[in-house]
Amino acid sequence: MADYMLHVHSTREHFTIAHCQTQGRRFILNRVTPGSGPMPDCQDLEGQTFKDLESIERTVTARMRDEGREATPSTTLSRVMLAREIGERWLRKAAEAIHRIPGGPTAEDVPDEQVAPQSDGSLLIWVDLPSETVDLRVPPESWAWRGH
């Protein structure tokens, strides 16, 4: 096992430090500590397994961008409502990728889907699987935060 400290920047001035370690060919996020600027809530990510450091960086960066936004309490798909046709398209796309996992999927192979609002109002959904990252961009009129 190797330990890593990953500086994650959302802007030039705003960064946090993601403390990770390897487990085989995967990475475990142990904790996120403050660097400069507001500290995102990442406690629910602690102990999660990611396929690579880029996946950790993307997830923590999304949390940092959400920090201070009243309408973005989480970056998991469970906090978002999708238009029916978009939800069905995402399920098909994710299911096809899951079935391509060599040897068949395990619960460990399929982490929570992540979401990140984009500057144009669209939403990016993604999930990091062992052999690929599956993503889908959702138009602004086809999604909303739950409870808002």
Short mmCIF file of C-alpha atoms in Angstrom, two decimals:
data_model
loop_
_atom_site.label_atom_id
_atom_site.label_comp_id
_atom_site.label_asym_id
_atom_site.label_seq_id
_atom_site.Cartn_x
_atom_site.Cartn_y
_atom_site.Cartn_z
CA MET A 1 0.00 0.00 0.00
CA ALA A 2 1.19 3.48 -0.86
CA ASP A 3 -0.11 6.71 0.69
CA TYR A 4 -0.85 9.84 -1.33
CA MET A 5 -1.63 13.46 -0.51
CA LEU A 6 -3.49 14.99 -3.43
CA HIS A 7 -3.90 18.79 -3.60
CA VAL A 8 -7.36 19.34 -5.09
CA HIS A 9 -8.03 22.83 -6.50
CA SER A 10 -11.39 24.33 -7.46
CA THR A 11 -9.71 27.69 -8.14
CA ARG A 12 -6.12 28.88 -7.96
CA GLU A 13 -6.67 30.05 -4.36
CA HIS A 14 -9.08 27.37 -3.11
CA PHE A 15 -7.75 23.89 -2.42
CA THR A 16 -8.10 20.95 -0.07
CA ILE A 17 -5.87 17.95 0.53
CA ALA A 18 -7.21 14.47 -0.18
CA HIS A 19 -5.39 11.77 1.80
CA CYS A 20 -5.53 8.47 -0.10
CA GLN A 21 -3.94 5.05 -0.20
CA THR A 22 -3.76 2.29 -2.75
CA GLN A 23 -5.45 -1.05 -2.40
CA GLY A 24 -4.39 -3.21 -5.30
CA ARG A 25 -5.20 -1.22 -8.42
CA ARG A 26 -7.72 1.03 -6.64
CA PHE A 27 -7.50 4.06 -4.39
CA ILE A 28 -9.20 4.60 -1.03
CA LEU A 29 -10.00 8.14 0.13
CA ASN A 30 -9.12 8.25 3.83
CA ARG A 31 -9.98 11.89 4.57
CA VAL A 32 -10.05 15.41 3.17
CA THR A 33 -8.35 18.19 5.13
CA PRO A 34 -8.46 21.97 4.66
CA GLY A 35 -5.95 23.75 2.50
CA SER A 36 -7.15 27.25 1.65
CA GLY A 37 -10.75 28.43 1.44
CA PRO A 38 -13.98 26.79 2.64
CA MET A 39 -13.79 23.13 3.60
CA PRO A 40 -16.30 20.93 1.73
CA ASP A 41 -18.29 18.25 3.55
CA CYS A 42 -16.63 15.03 2.41
CA GLN A 43 -17.21 12.76 5.42
CA ASP A 44 -19.49 10.47 3.42
CA LEU A 45 -16.63 9.91 0.94
CA GLU A 46 -14.19 8.67 3.58
CA GLY A 47 -13.37 5.01 3.04
CA GLN A 48 -14.84 4.95 -0.49
CA THR A 49 -12.89 3.20 -3.22
CA PHE A 50 -12.08 4.95 -6.51
CA LYS A 51 -10.54 3.60 -9.70
CA ASP A 52 -7.85 6.31 -9.91
CA LEU A 53 -6.63 9.61 -8.45
CA GLU A 54 -8.44 11.56 -11.18
CA SER A 55 -11.77 10.18 -9.93
CA ILE A 56 -10.99 11.32 -6.40
CA GLU A 57 -9.97 14.75 -7.66
CA ARG A 58 -13.13 15.13 -9.75
CA THR A 59 -15.40 14.11 -6.85
CA VAL A 60 -13.73 16.36 -4.27
CA THR A 61 -13.61 19.27 -6.76
CA ALA A 62 -17.37 18.93 -7.30
CA ARG A 63 -17.89 19.10 -3.53
CA MET A 64 -15.69 22.20 -3.32
CA ARG A 65 -17.69 23.92 -6.05
CA ASP A 66 -20.90 23.02 -4.24
CA GLU A 67 -19.62 24.55 -1.00
CA GLY A 68 -21.57 27.70 -0.29
CA ARG A 69 -24.37 26.85 -2.72
CA GLU A 70 -27.60 26.54 -0.81
CA ALA A 71 -29.23 24.40 -3.49
CA THR A 72 -26.53 21.73 -3.66
CA PRO A 73 -26.55 19.67 -0.45
CA SER A 74 -24.87 16.63 -2.00
CA THR A 75 -23.21 15.40 -5.14
CA THR A 76 -24.82 11.98 -5.25
CA LEU A 77 -27.48 11.14 -7.81
CA SER A 78 -29.95 10.31 -5.02
CA ARG A 79 -30.30 14.07 -4.37
CA VAL A 80 -31.43 14.81 -7.95
CA MET A 81 -34.69 14.39 -9.85
CA LEU A 82 -34.35 13.56 -13.54
CA ALA A 83 -36.86 13.73 -16.38
CA ARG A 84 -38.16 10.19 -17.07
CA GLU A 85 -36.47 9.81 -20.46
CA ILE A 86 -33.13 11.03 -19.04
CA GLY A 87 -33.40 8.67 -16.06
CA GLU A 88 -34.15 5.75 -18.37
CA ARG A 89 -31.26 6.69 -20.68
CA TRP A 90 -28.86 6.86 -17.69
CA LEU A 91 -30.01 3.48 -16.33
CA ARG A 92 -29.53 1.83 -19.73
CA LYS A 93 -26.09 3.38 -20.24
CA ALA A 94 -24.89 2.47 -16.73
CA ALA A 95 -26.33 -1.06 -16.92
CA GLU A 96 -24.59 -1.73 -20.25
CA ALA A 97 -21.25 -0.64 -18.75
CA ILE A 98 -21.79 -2.66 -15.57
CA HIS A 99 -22.41 -5.79 -17.64
CA ARG A 100 -19.07 -5.23 -19.37
CA ILE A 101 -17.13 -5.55 -16.09
CA PRO A 102 -14.79 -8.53 -16.55
CA GLY A 103 -15.88 -11.46 -14.38
CA GLY A 104 -19.18 -9.81 -13.54
CA PRO A 105 -19.81 -6.93 -11.14
CA THR A 106 -19.57 -7.00 -7.35
CA ALA A 107 -21.11 -4.41 -5.02
CA GLU A 108 -17.61 -2.96 -4.58
CA ASP A 109 -17.35 -2.41 -8.36
CA VAL A 110 -20.35 -0.06 -8.51
CA PRO A 111 -19.98 3.06 -6.32
CA ASP A 112 -22.63 5.74 -5.92
CA GLU A 113 -23.23 7.81 -9.01
CA GLN A 114 -21.89 11.33 -8.69
CA VAL A 115 -23.36 14.57 -10.05
CA ALA A 116 -21.93 18.02 -10.64
CA PRO A 117 -23.88 21.05 -11.86
CA GLN A 118 -22.17 22.75 -14.79
CA SER A 119 -21.79 26.49 -15.43
CA ASP A 120 -24.31 26.32 -18.31
CA GLY A 121 -27.02 24.89 -15.99
CA SER A 122 -26.65 21.32 -17.21
CA LEU A 123 -25.79 18.45 -14.88
CA LEU A 124 -22.99 15.95 -15.32
CA ILE A 125 -23.71 12.44 -13.97
CA TRP A 126 -20.91 9.90 -13.75
CA VAL A 127 -19.92 6.65 -12.11
CA ASP A 128 -16.39 5.28 -11.96
CA LEU A 129 -16.41 1.56 -12.74
CA PRO A 130 -13.31 -0.68 -12.63
CA SER A 131 -12.75 -0.59 -16.38
CA GLU A 132 -14.34 2.72 -17.43
CA THR A 133 -16.06 5.91 -16.37
CA VAL A 134 -19.64 6.26 -17.56
CA ASP A 135 -21.08 9.75 -17.83
CA LEU A 136 -24.06 11.65 -19.17
CA ARG A 137 -24.69 15.38 -19.54
CA VAL A 138 -28.27 16.35 -18.64
CA PRO A 139 -29.82 19.52 -20.13
CA PRO A 140 -30.84 22.22 -17.61
CA GLU A 141 -34.58 21.68 -18.16
CA SER A 142 -34.31 17.93 -17.46
CA TRP A 143 -33.12 17.91 -13.84
CA ALA A 144 -33.73 19.54 -10.43
CA TRP A 145 -32.46 19.15 -6.87
CA ARG A 146 -34.77 17.12 -4.63
CA GLY A 147 -36.59 19.20 -2.04
CA HIS A 148 -35.92 22.57 -3.70
#
